[in-house]
Coordinates of C-alpha atoms in Angstrom, one line a residue:
Chain A
M1 CA 103.4 139.4 96.9
G2 CA 103.7 135.7 96.4
D3 CA 107.0 136.3 94.8
A4 CA 108.6 137.5 98.0
I5 CA 111.5 135.3 99.0
L6 CA 110.5 135.5 102.7
H7 CA 107.0 135.4 103.9
N8 CA 106.1 133.9 107.2
A9 CA 105.5 130.3 106.2
N10 CA 108.9 130.2 104.5
L11 CA 110.6 131.8 107.4
G12 CA 109.2 129.0 109.5
Y13 CA 110.8 126.4 107.2
L14 CA 114.0 128.3 107.1
T15 CA 114.1 128.3 110.9
V16 CA 113.6 124.5 111.0
F17 CA 116.4 124.2 108.4
V18 CA 118.9 126.3 110.2
L19 CA 118.2 124.6 113.6
S20 CA 118.5 121.2 112.0
I21 CA 122.0 122.0 110.7
F22 CA 123.1 122.7 114.3
V23 CA 121.4 119.6 115.6
G24 CA 123.0 117.5 112.9
I25 CA 126.5 118.8 113.5
E26 CA 126.0 118.4 117.3
V27 CA 124.8 114.8 117.1
I28 CA 127.2 113.6 114.5
S29 CA 130.3 115.0 116.0
K30 CA 129.8 112.5 118.9
V31 CA 129.9 109.5 116.6
P32 CA 133.1 107.5 117.0
S33 CA 135.0 106.6 113.9
I34 CA 134.4 102.8 114.3
L35 CA 130.7 103.6 113.6
H36 CA 131.3 105.8 110.6
T37 CA 130.0 103.2 108.1
P38 CA 126.8 102.6 110.0
L39 CA 126.4 106.4 110.3
M40 CA 126.6 106.8 106.6
S41 CA 124.2 103.9 106.0
G42 CA 121.9 105.0 108.7
S43 CA 121.7 108.6 107.5
N44 CA 121.2 107.1 104.1
A45 CA 118.1 105.3 105.4
I46 CA 116.9 108.6 107.0
H47 CA 116.9 110.5 103.8
G48 CA 114.7 107.8 102.4
V49 CA 112.0 109.9 104.0
I50 CA 111.7 111.4 100.6
L51 CA 109.3 108.5 100.2
I52 CA 106.7 110.7 101.9
G53 CA 107.2 113.4 99.3
S54 CA 107.1 110.8 96.5
M55 CA 103.8 109.4 97.8
W56 CA 102.4 112.9 97.9
V57 CA 103.4 113.9 94.4
L58 CA 102.1 110.6 93.0
G59 CA 98.9 110.9 95.1
T60 CA 98.1 114.4 93.8
S61 CA 99.2 114.0 90.2
H62 CA 96.8 114.8 87.4
S63 CA 98.6 113.8 84.2
T64 CA 100.1 110.6 82.9
L65 CA 103.6 112.1 82.9
T66 CA 103.5 113.2 86.5
E67 CA 102.0 109.8 87.4
I68 CA 104.9 108.0 85.8
L69 CA 107.5 110.2 87.4
G70 CA 105.8 110.0 90.8
F71 CA 105.5 106.2 90.5
L72 CA 109.2 106.0 89.7
A73 CA 110.0 108.2 92.7
V74 CA 108.0 106.0 95.0
I75 CA 109.9 102.9 93.8
L76 CA 113.3 104.6 94.2
A77 CA 112.5 106.0 97.6
T78 CA 111.2 102.7 98.9
L79 CA 114.4 101.1 97.7
N80 CA 116.3 103.7 99.6
V81 CA 114.3 103.2 102.9
V82 CA 114.2 99.5 103.0
G83 CA 117.8 99.1 101.7
G84 CA 119.2 101.7 104.0
F85 CA 117.6 100.3 107.2
T86 CA 118.3 96.7 106.4
V87 CA 122.0 97.3 105.6
T88 CA 122.4 99.5 108.7
D89 CA 120.8 96.8 110.8
R90 CA 123.1 94.1 109.4
M91 CA 126.1 96.2 110.2
L92 CA 125.1 97.1 113.7
E93 CA 124.1 93.5 114.4
M94 CA 127.8 92.6 113.9
F95 CA 128.9 95.4 116.2
K96 CA 126.4 94.2 118.8
A97 CA 127.5 90.6 118.9
K98 CA 130.7 91.5 120.7
P99 CA 130.5 91.6 124.5
E100 CA 130.3 87.9 125.3
P101 CA 133.1 86.4 123.2
K102 CA 135.2 89.4 124.2
K103 CA 135.0 88.6 127.9
K104 CA 136.0 85.0 127.2
E105 CA 139.0 86.2 125.3
E106 CA 140.2 88.5 127.9
E107 CA 140.0 85.8 130.5
V108 CA 142.1 83.5 128.3
A109 CA 144.6 86.3 127.8
K110 CA 144.9 86.9 131.5
Chain B
M1 CA 92.2 118.3 116.5
S2 CA 92.0 118.3 112.8
R3 CA 93.4 115.4 110.8
G4 CA 96.1 117.7 109.4
T5 CA 97.3 118.5 113.0
I6 CA 97.5 114.8 113.9
L7 CA 99.5 114.1 110.7
D8 CA 101.9 116.9 111.5
L9 CA 102.3 115.6 115.0
C10 CA 103.1 112.1 113.6
Y11 CA 105.8 113.8 111.4
L12 CA 107.2 115.6 114.4
V13 CA 107.5 112.3 116.3
A14 CA 109.2 110.8 113.2
A15 CA 111.7 113.7 113.1
V16 CA 112.5 113.1 116.7
T17 CA 113.1 109.4 116.1
F18 CA 115.6 110.2 113.4
I19 CA 117.6 112.5 115.7
L20 CA 117.5 109.7 118.4
A21 CA 118.8 107.2 115.9
L22 CA 121.8 109.4 115.0
K23 CA 122.3 110.1 118.7
G24 CA 122.3 106.3 119.4
L25 CA 125.3 106.0 117.0
S26 CA 127.5 107.6 119.5
N27 CA 127.8 104.2 121.2
P28 CA 128.0 100.8 119.6
K29 CA 125.8 99.4 122.4
R30 CA 122.8 101.7 121.7
A31 CA 123.3 102.0 118.0
R32 CA 121.1 99.1 116.9
T33 CA 118.2 100.2 119.2
G34 CA 118.5 103.7 117.6
N35 CA 118.1 102.2 114.2
F36 CA 115.0 100.3 115.2
I37 CA 113.6 103.6 116.7
A38 CA 114.1 105.3 113.4
M39 CA 112.5 102.4 111.5
A40 CA 109.4 102.8 113.7
G41 CA 109.5 106.6 113.1
M42 CA 109.7 106.0 109.3
A43 CA 106.8 103.5 109.4
L44 CA 104.7 106.0 111.4
A45 CA 105.4 108.8 108.9
I46 CA 104.7 106.6 105.9
G47 CA 101.5 105.3 107.5
A48 CA 100.3 108.8 108.4
T49 CA 100.9 110.0 104.8
F50 CA 98.2 107.5 103.6
F51 CA 95.7 109.5 105.6
Q52 CA 96.6 112.9 103.9
P53 CA 93.4 114.5 102.8
G54 CA 93.3 114.6 99.0
L55 CA 95.7 111.7 98.4
S56 CA 94.6 109.6 95.5
H57 CA 96.3 106.8 93.5
I58 CA 96.6 104.8 96.7
G59 CA 96.8 101.6 94.7
L60 CA 99.6 102.8 92.5
I61 CA 101.5 104.0 95.6
V62 CA 101.2 100.6 97.2
I63 CA 102.3 98.9 94.0
G64 CA 105.4 101.1 93.8
M65 CA 106.3 100.5 97.4
V66 CA 105.9 96.7 97.0
I67 CA 108.2 96.8 93.9
G68 CA 110.8 98.8 95.9
A69 CA 110.6 96.4 98.9
V70 CA 110.7 93.3 96.8
V71 CA 113.9 94.5 95.1
G72 CA 115.5 96.2 98.0
I73 CA 115.1 93.7 100.9
P74 CA 116.7 90.7 99.2
A75 CA 119.5 92.8 97.7
S76 CA 120.4 94.3 101.1
R77 CA 120.0 91.0 102.9
M78 CA 122.1 88.8 100.6
V79 CA 124.9 91.0 99.5
K80 CA 128.2 90.1 101.1
M81 CA 129.7 92.5 103.7
T82 CA 132.7 93.1 101.4
A83 CA 130.3 94.7 98.9
M84 CA 128.9 97.1 101.4
P85 CA 130.5 100.3 99.9
Q86 CA 128.7 99.6 96.6
L87 CA 125.5 99.0 98.4
V88 CA 125.7 102.2 100.4
A89 CA 126.5 104.1 97.2
I90 CA 123.5 102.7 95.3
F91 CA 121.0 103.2 98.1
N92 CA 122.2 106.7 98.4
G93 CA 121.8 107.3 94.7
V94 CA 118.2 106.1 94.5
G95 CA 117.4 108.5 97.3
G96 CA 118.9 111.4 95.3
G97 CA 117.0 110.2 92.2
A98 CA 113.7 110.1 94.1
A99 CA 114.3 113.7 95.4
A100 CA 115.0 114.9 91.9
L101 CA 111.8 113.2 90.6
V102 CA 109.7 114.7 93.4
A103 CA 111.0 118.2 92.6
M104 CA 110.4 117.6 88.9
T105 CA 106.9 116.2 89.4
E106 CA 105.9 119.1 91.7
F107 CA 107.0 121.6 89.1
L108 CA 105.1 119.8 86.3
G109 CA 102.1 119.8 88.6
F110 CA 102.0 123.6 88.4
G111 CA 100.6 123.1 84.9
G112 CA 102.5 125.8 83.1
Q113 CA 101.5 128.5 85.6
K114 CA 104.6 130.4 86.8
P115 CA 105.1 129.7 90.5
A116 CA 106.7 132.0 93.0
T117 CA 110.4 132.5 92.5
Y118 CA 111.4 130.8 95.7
V119 CA 109.3 127.7 94.8
T120 CA 111.1 127.5 91.4
L121 CA 114.4 127.9 93.1
E122 CA 113.7 125.1 95.5
V123 CA 112.6 122.8 92.7
L124 CA 115.8 123.7 90.7
V125 CA 118.0 123.0 93.7
G126 CA 116.2 119.6 94.2
V127 CA 116.6 118.6 90.6
L128 CA 120.2 119.7 90.3
I129 CA 121.6 118.2 93.5
G130 CA 119.4 115.1 93.5
T131 CA 120.4 114.2 89.9
V132 CA 124.1 114.9 90.5
S133 CA 123.9 112.6 93.5
F134 CA 122.0 109.9 91.6
A135 CA 124.3 109.9 88.6
G136 CA 127.5 110.3 90.8
S137 CA 126.4 107.4 93.1
A138 CA 125.7 105.2 90.1
I139 CA 129.2 105.8 88.8
A140 CA 130.7 105.2 92.2
F141 CA 128.7 102.0 92.4
I142 CA 130.1 100.9 89.0
K143 CA 133.6 101.7 90.1
L144 CA 133.4 99.9 93.4
Q145 CA 131.8 96.9 91.8
E146 CA 134.8 97.0 89.4
L147 CA 132.6 97.1 86.3
I148 CA 135.0 99.8 85.3
T149 CA 138.5 100.6 86.6
G150 CA 138.8 102.0 90.1
R151 CA 141.6 104.2 88.9
P152 CA 140.8 107.8 87.9
I153 CA 139.5 108.1 84.4
T154 CA 141.0 111.2 82.8
Y155 CA 141.0 112.7 79.3
P156 CA 142.4 115.9 77.9
G157 CA 140.4 119.0 78.7
Q158 CA 138.5 117.3 81.4
Q159 CA 138.5 120.2 83.8
I160 CA 137.3 122.5 81.0
V161 CA 134.4 120.2 80.1
N162 CA 133.4 120.0 83.7
A163 CA 133.6 123.7 84.2
L164 CA 131.5 124.3 81.1
L165 CA 128.9 121.9 82.3
G166 CA 128.9 123.6 85.7
I167 CA 128.4 127.0 84.1
G168 CA 125.7 125.5 81.8
A169 CA 123.9 124.1 84.8
I170 CA 123.9 127.5 86.6
G171 CA 122.8 129.2 83.4
L172 CA 119.9 126.8 83.0
V173 CA 119.0 127.4 86.7
I174 CA 118.8 131.2 86.0
A175 CA 117.0 130.7 82.7
V176 CA 114.3 128.5 84.4
L177 CA 114.0 131.0 87.2
I178 CA 113.1 133.7 84.8
T179 CA 111.0 131.8 82.2
A180 CA 109.6 128.8 84.3
S181 CA 110.1 126.9 81.1
T182 CA 109.5 123.1 81.4
P183 CA 111.8 122.1 78.5
L184 CA 114.7 124.0 80.1
L185 CA 114.0 122.1 83.3
W186 CA 114.4 118.8 81.4
A187 CA 117.6 120.2 80.0
L188 CA 118.8 120.9 83.5
L189 CA 118.0 117.3 84.5
A190 CA 120.1 116.0 81.6
V191 CA 123.0 118.4 82.3
S192 CA 123.0 117.5 86.0
A193 CA 123.1 113.8 85.2
L194 CA 126.1 114.3 82.9
L195 CA 127.7 116.5 85.5
G196 CA 127.3 113.8 88.1
V197 CA 128.9 111.2 85.8
L198 CA 131.8 113.3 84.7
L199 CA 132.6 114.6 88.2
V200 CA 133.0 111.1 89.6
L201 CA 134.9 109.5 86.8
P202 CA 138.3 111.2 87.7
I203 CA 138.0 110.3 91.4
G204 CA 140.1 107.3 92.2
G205 CA 139.4 104.3 94.5
A206 CA 141.3 105.5 97.5
D207 CA 139.4 108.8 97.5
V208 CA 136.0 107.1 97.4
P209 CA 135.4 107.4 101.2
V210 CA 135.4 111.2 100.7
L211 CA 133.2 110.9 97.6
I212 CA 130.6 108.7 99.2
S213 CA 130.1 110.9 102.2
L214 CA 129.8 113.9 100.0
L215 CA 127.2 112.2 97.8
N216 CA 125.3 111.2 100.9
S217 CA 125.3 114.8 102.0
L218 CA 124.1 116.0 98.6
T219 CA 121.1 113.6 98.7
G220 CA 120.3 114.9 102.1
L221 CA 120.3 118.5 100.8
A222 CA 118.2 117.5 97.8
V223 CA 115.6 116.0 100.2
A224 CA 115.6 119.1 102.3
A225 CA 115.0 121.2 99.1
S226 CA 112.0 119.0 98.3
G227 CA 110.8 119.6 101.8
F228 CA 110.8 123.3 101.1
T229 CA 108.9 122.8 97.9
L230 CA 106.3 120.6 99.4
G231 CA 106.2 122.6 102.7
N232 CA 107.0 119.5 104.8
N233 CA 109.0 120.0 107.9
L234 CA 109.9 116.3 108.3
L235 CA 111.6 116.3 104.9
I236 CA 113.5 119.5 105.8
V237 CA 114.6 118.1 109.2
A238 CA 115.6 114.7 107.9
G239 CA 117.3 116.0 104.8
T240 CA 119.2 118.7 106.7
L241 CA 120.4 116.3 109.3
V242 CA 121.8 114.0 106.6
G243 CA 123.2 117.0 104.7
A244 CA 125.0 118.3 107.8
S245 CA 126.3 115.0 108.9
G246 CA 127.5 114.1 105.5
L247 CA 129.4 117.4 105.2
L248 CA 131.0 116.9 108.6
L249 CA 132.0 113.4 107.7
T250 CA 133.4 114.6 104.4
Q251 CA 135.5 117.2 106.3
M252 CA 136.8 114.5 108.7
M253 CA 137.8 112.3 105.8
C254 CA 139.6 115.1 104.0
K255 CA 141.5 115.8 107.2
A256 CA 142.5 112.2 107.5
M257 CA 143.9 112.4 104.0
G258 CA 145.7 115.7 104.7
R259 CA 144.1 117.1 101.5
S260 CA 141.5 119.7 100.6
L261 CA 138.1 118.7 99.2
P262 CA 138.8 120.5 95.8
N263 CA 142.1 118.6 95.6
I264 CA 140.3 115.3 96.1
L265 CA 137.5 116.1 93.7
F266 CA 139.5 117.6 90.9
S267 CA 143.1 116.4 90.9
A268 CA 142.5 112.9 89.6
F269 CA 144.9 111.8 92.4
G270 CA 146.6 108.5 91.7
S271 CA 146.1 108.5 88.0
A272 CA 149.8 108.3 87.2
T273 CA 152.4 106.3 89.1
I274 CA 154.9 108.9 90.3
T275 CA 158.3 107.4 89.9
S276 CA 160.5 109.0 92.6
S277 CA 163.9 110.4 91.8
G278 CA 165.9 107.2 92.2
G279 CA 164.3 105.3 89.4
S280 CA 166.2 102.2 90.5
Q281 CA 164.1 101.6 93.6
E282 CA 163.3 98.1 92.7
D283 CA 166.9 97.1 92.8
R284 CA 167.2 98.1 96.4
P285 CA 167.5 95.3 98.8
V286 CA 164.4 94.3 100.8
R287 CA 164.2 91.6 103.4
S288 CA 161.6 89.0 102.7
A289 CA 160.6 85.9 104.7
T290 CA 158.2 83.0 104.6
P291 CA 154.9 83.1 106.5
E292 CA 156.2 80.3 108.7
D293 CA 159.2 82.5 109.8
I294 CA 156.9 85.2 110.7
G295 CA 154.7 82.8 112.6
V296 CA 157.7 81.9 114.8
M297 CA 158.7 85.5 115.1
L298 CA 155.2 86.4 116.4
A299 CA 155.3 83.6 118.9
Y300 CA 158.1 85.5 120.8
A301 CA 156.3 88.9 120.7
H302 CA 154.5 90.4 123.7
K303 CA 152.4 93.0 121.9
V304 CA 151.3 93.0 118.2
A305 CA 149.5 95.6 116.2
I306 CA 147.6 94.6 113.1
I307 CA 147.3 97.4 110.6
P308 CA 144.7 96.6 108.0
G309 CA 144.1 98.3 104.6
Y310 CA 141.9 97.8 101.5
G311 CA 144.0 94.8 100.6
L312 CA 142.5 93.0 103.6
A313 CA 139.0 93.5 102.1
V314 CA 140.2 92.5 98.6
A315 CA 141.7 89.3 99.8
Q316 CA 138.7 88.7 102.1
A317 CA 141.3 87.9 104.8
Q318 CA 139.4 89.5 107.8
H319 CA 138.3 86.1 109.2
I320 CA 141.8 84.6 109.1
A321 CA 143.3 87.8 110.5
R322 CA 141.0 87.3 113.5
E323 CA 142.1 83.7 113.8
L324 CA 145.7 84.9 113.9
A325 CA 144.8 87.4 116.7
D326 CA 142.9 84.6 118.6
E327 CA 146.0 82.4 118.3
L328 CA 148.2 85.1 119.6
E329 CA 145.9 85.9 122.5
S330 CA 145.7 82.3 123.4
K331 CA 149.5 82.5 123.9
G332 CA 149.1 85.5 126.1
I333 CA 150.2 88.0 123.5
E334 CA 148.4 91.3 123.4
V335 CA 146.9 92.2 120.1
F336 CA 145.1 95.3 118.8
Y337 CA 144.1 96.6 115.4
A338 CA 145.2 100.1 114.3
I339 CA 142.7 101.6 112.0
H340 CA 143.4 104.5 109.7
P341 CA 140.2 106.7 109.1
V342 CA 140.4 106.4 105.3
A343 CA 141.6 102.8 105.1
G344 CA 139.3 101.0 102.6
R345 CA 136.6 102.4 100.4
M346 CA 134.2 104.1 102.7
P347 CA 134.5 105.9 106.1
G348 CA 134.9 103.2 108.8
H349 CA 135.2 100.4 106.2
M350 CA 137.8 98.4 108.1
N351 CA 135.7 98.5 111.3
V352 CA 132.7 96.9 109.6
L353 CA 134.9 94.4 107.9
L354 CA 136.5 93.3 111.1
A355 CA 133.3 93.4 113.0
E356 CA 131.9 90.9 110.5
A357 CA 134.8 88.6 111.5
N358 CA 133.7 89.0 115.1
V359 CA 136.6 91.1 116.2
P360 CA 135.4 92.9 119.4
Y361 CA 135.2 96.6 118.8
D362 CA 137.3 97.5 121.8
K363 CA 140.3 96.0 119.9
L364 CA 139.7 98.4 117.0
L365 CA 141.8 101.4 117.9
E366 CA 141.5 104.7 116.0
M367 CA 144.7 106.1 114.7
D368 CA 145.1 108.6 117.5
E369 CA 144.7 105.9 120.2
A370 CA 146.9 103.4 118.3
N371 CA 149.9 105.6 117.5
P372 CA 151.1 106.1 121.1
Q373 CA 150.9 102.3 121.6
L374 CA 152.9 101.3 118.6
G375 CA 156.2 102.2 120.3
Q376 CA 155.5 99.4 122.8
C377 CA 154.7 96.8 120.0
D378 CA 157.2 94.1 119.1
V379 CA 155.6 93.6 115.8
A380 CA 153.5 95.8 113.5
L381 CA 151.7 93.5 111.0
V382 CA 150.6 95.5 107.9
V383 CA 148.0 93.6 106.0
G384 CA 147.1 95.2 102.7
A385 CA 147.8 98.8 103.7
N386 CA 150.5 101.0 102.2
D387 CA 149.9 104.7 101.9
T388 CA 148.4 104.9 105.4
V389 CA 151.8 103.8 106.9
N390 CA 154.0 105.6 104.4
P391 CA 156.5 107.8 106.2
A392 CA 156.8 110.0 103.1
A393 CA 153.6 111.7 104.5
R394 CA 155.7 113.2 107.2
E395 CA 158.1 114.9 104.8
A396 CA 157.4 117.9 102.5
G397 CA 157.2 117.5 98.7
S398 CA 155.4 114.2 98.5
P399 CA 151.8 114.0 97.1
I400 CA 150.7 112.6 100.4
S401 CA 152.6 115.1 102.6
G402 CA 150.6 116.1 105.6
M403 CA 148.4 113.0 105.6
P404 CA 148.3 111.7 109.2
I405 CA 149.7 108.1 109.1
I406 CA 149.8 105.2 111.5
N407 CA 153.3 105.1 112.9
A408 CA 154.1 101.5 112.0
D409 CA 157.8 102.3 112.0
D410 CA 157.6 102.9 115.8
A411 CA 157.3 99.2 116.4
A412 CA 160.4 97.1 116.9
Q413 CA 159.7 95.0 113.8
V414 CA 157.4 95.7 110.8
V415 CA 156.0 92.9 108.7
F416 CA 154.3 93.8 105.4
L417 CA 152.0 91.3 103.8
K418 CA 152.1 92.3 100.1
R419 CA 151.2 90.9 96.8
S420 CA 154.1 92.6 95.0
M421 CA 156.5 95.5 95.3
R422 CA 153.9 97.7 93.5
P423 CA 153.4 101.0 95.3
G424 CA 150.0 101.8 96.9
F425 CA 147.2 103.8 95.4
A426 CA 149.0 107.1 95.6
G427 CA 151.7 105.6 93.5
I428 CA 154.5 106.7 95.8
E429 CA 157.4 104.5 96.8
N430 CA 157.1 103.5 100.5
E431 CA 160.5 103.9 102.3
L432 CA 159.2 101.8 105.1
L433 CA 159.6 98.7 102.8
F434 CA 163.3 99.3 102.7
N435 CA 163.7 100.0 106.4
E436 CA 166.0 97.6 108.3
K437 CA 163.3 96.7 110.7
T438 CA 161.0 95.6 107.9
T439 CA 160.3 92.1 106.7
L440 CA 158.2 91.5 103.6
V441 CA 156.0 88.5 103.0
F442 CA 154.9 88.2 99.4
G443 CA 151.7 86.5 98.4
D444 CA 147.9 86.5 98.9
A445 CA 147.1 87.9 102.3
K446 CA 144.6 85.1 103.1
E447 CA 147.0 82.3 102.2
T448 CA 149.9 84.0 104.0
L449 CA 147.9 84.5 107.1
T450 CA 146.6 80.9 107.1
K451 CA 150.2 79.6 107.0
M452 CA 151.2 82.0 109.7
V453 CA 148.4 80.8 112.0
A454 CA 149.5 77.2 111.4
S455 CA 153.1 78.0 112.1
L456 CA 152.2 80.1 115.2
A457 CA 150.0 77.3 116.6
A458 CA 152.9 74.8 116.2
S459 CA 155.5 76.9 117.9

């Protein structure tokens, strides 16, 4: 019985999965091409949420081997999270700094 | 409410913040706030996980996180903006690696008991995709960092070797599904790593924007697979969002190249320089001028389009390009940047590069916005771009046929800043170089632009 591909709990996860695909496509299709790099880097940071999974497998491990693998996973996932968010912020900070100098330039141009 | 319910609610909040962050990216003004919101969501989710009932090894977890942060924060803070594509590639790779390790560890934790088939399948998907993403990203990083050549690396029988590895990986997946054998799972890990390396080696520099978005998507899917294994909705939502967005972006990049994904992945495009029929192309007359001449020419223009390409990033000429635009604007000349979607080494590369040089984002026009305006331009200034303005794309029979291009040739005058007559990445002769409207300025883009600014300021 445990071998069935679809029992209720799994169907729940599958539902979340399918709906997330639609949300993902819907949200991303509105991102303008000037923000494609921050989009990649931002979504990069988001998949760093695997850190939670890494914490869990390390925190519930019972052998040296799984402890080592879990520990490595925590390190890699942390790198992913902090690196992803920091890089994205650096990029977006640059995009943010625009409005004021831009107005000045337009005045000069006119 | 039980502790488990509260934790699940925290995860739900985190999932919502991730969606809000992606939504924020629809507008440059809200994008940074969105990123902060996602950071808060991530912090909440991580914090909540510490309170999971039955979680031990807390000390080890904290040590691992400290190591990751100590390495990651300075690396991402200090790296120059021009090295961004590499950095995005490597942070993507470590995520894929983590997802593979999580799946692996979870499987080993079953302690030899055969788990339900669907659990094994989720583990296998996580290991396979996560490892391919990790190894592929590592090679992409090495290529972008120019530790090895950015050109496609090919050898005889490459396609066959890759196909065999692919079949081997699928065979191992089936074998592990039946036997739940741990050694075979290790074998799958090794084969996946090799597959990741070998798949990326033949992909050339100009195709890397497609590759990076595809790898990003793969990591997302690996995370979603781990989410299924662990029964965690947050991992499923976050992983799937990234997977879907990466696939969509991959599709957009393919469209911008006018080529299919299999063609980009498997054709080793740009490995050979295609010499077009003439053969004596180099003897054909081109008009060249000094930067000073162009400076004077620009002084008499009313509207100028700057068309940047990867060469701008290589020469680190984004700041001086901005100075040129400032100088033009101070003379009342209208300036905009025409950005091709695949210019550079990752999606949107040129936009980040120019944003770093404080170019206001409303001056950065997408190809579809820019093209109708090029007809009104007196000068189209092509800085380090080639294939993205090559009119050969409009004709049949060229390797880049069907690729949408920026219509630089619609402008009254075209000025190319080039290092040499060497063709662009696709290895195709660019007819626009020989057009009667075209003037070439040879030399390093940064030096050339500096001289042009000086000459423009004086005239």
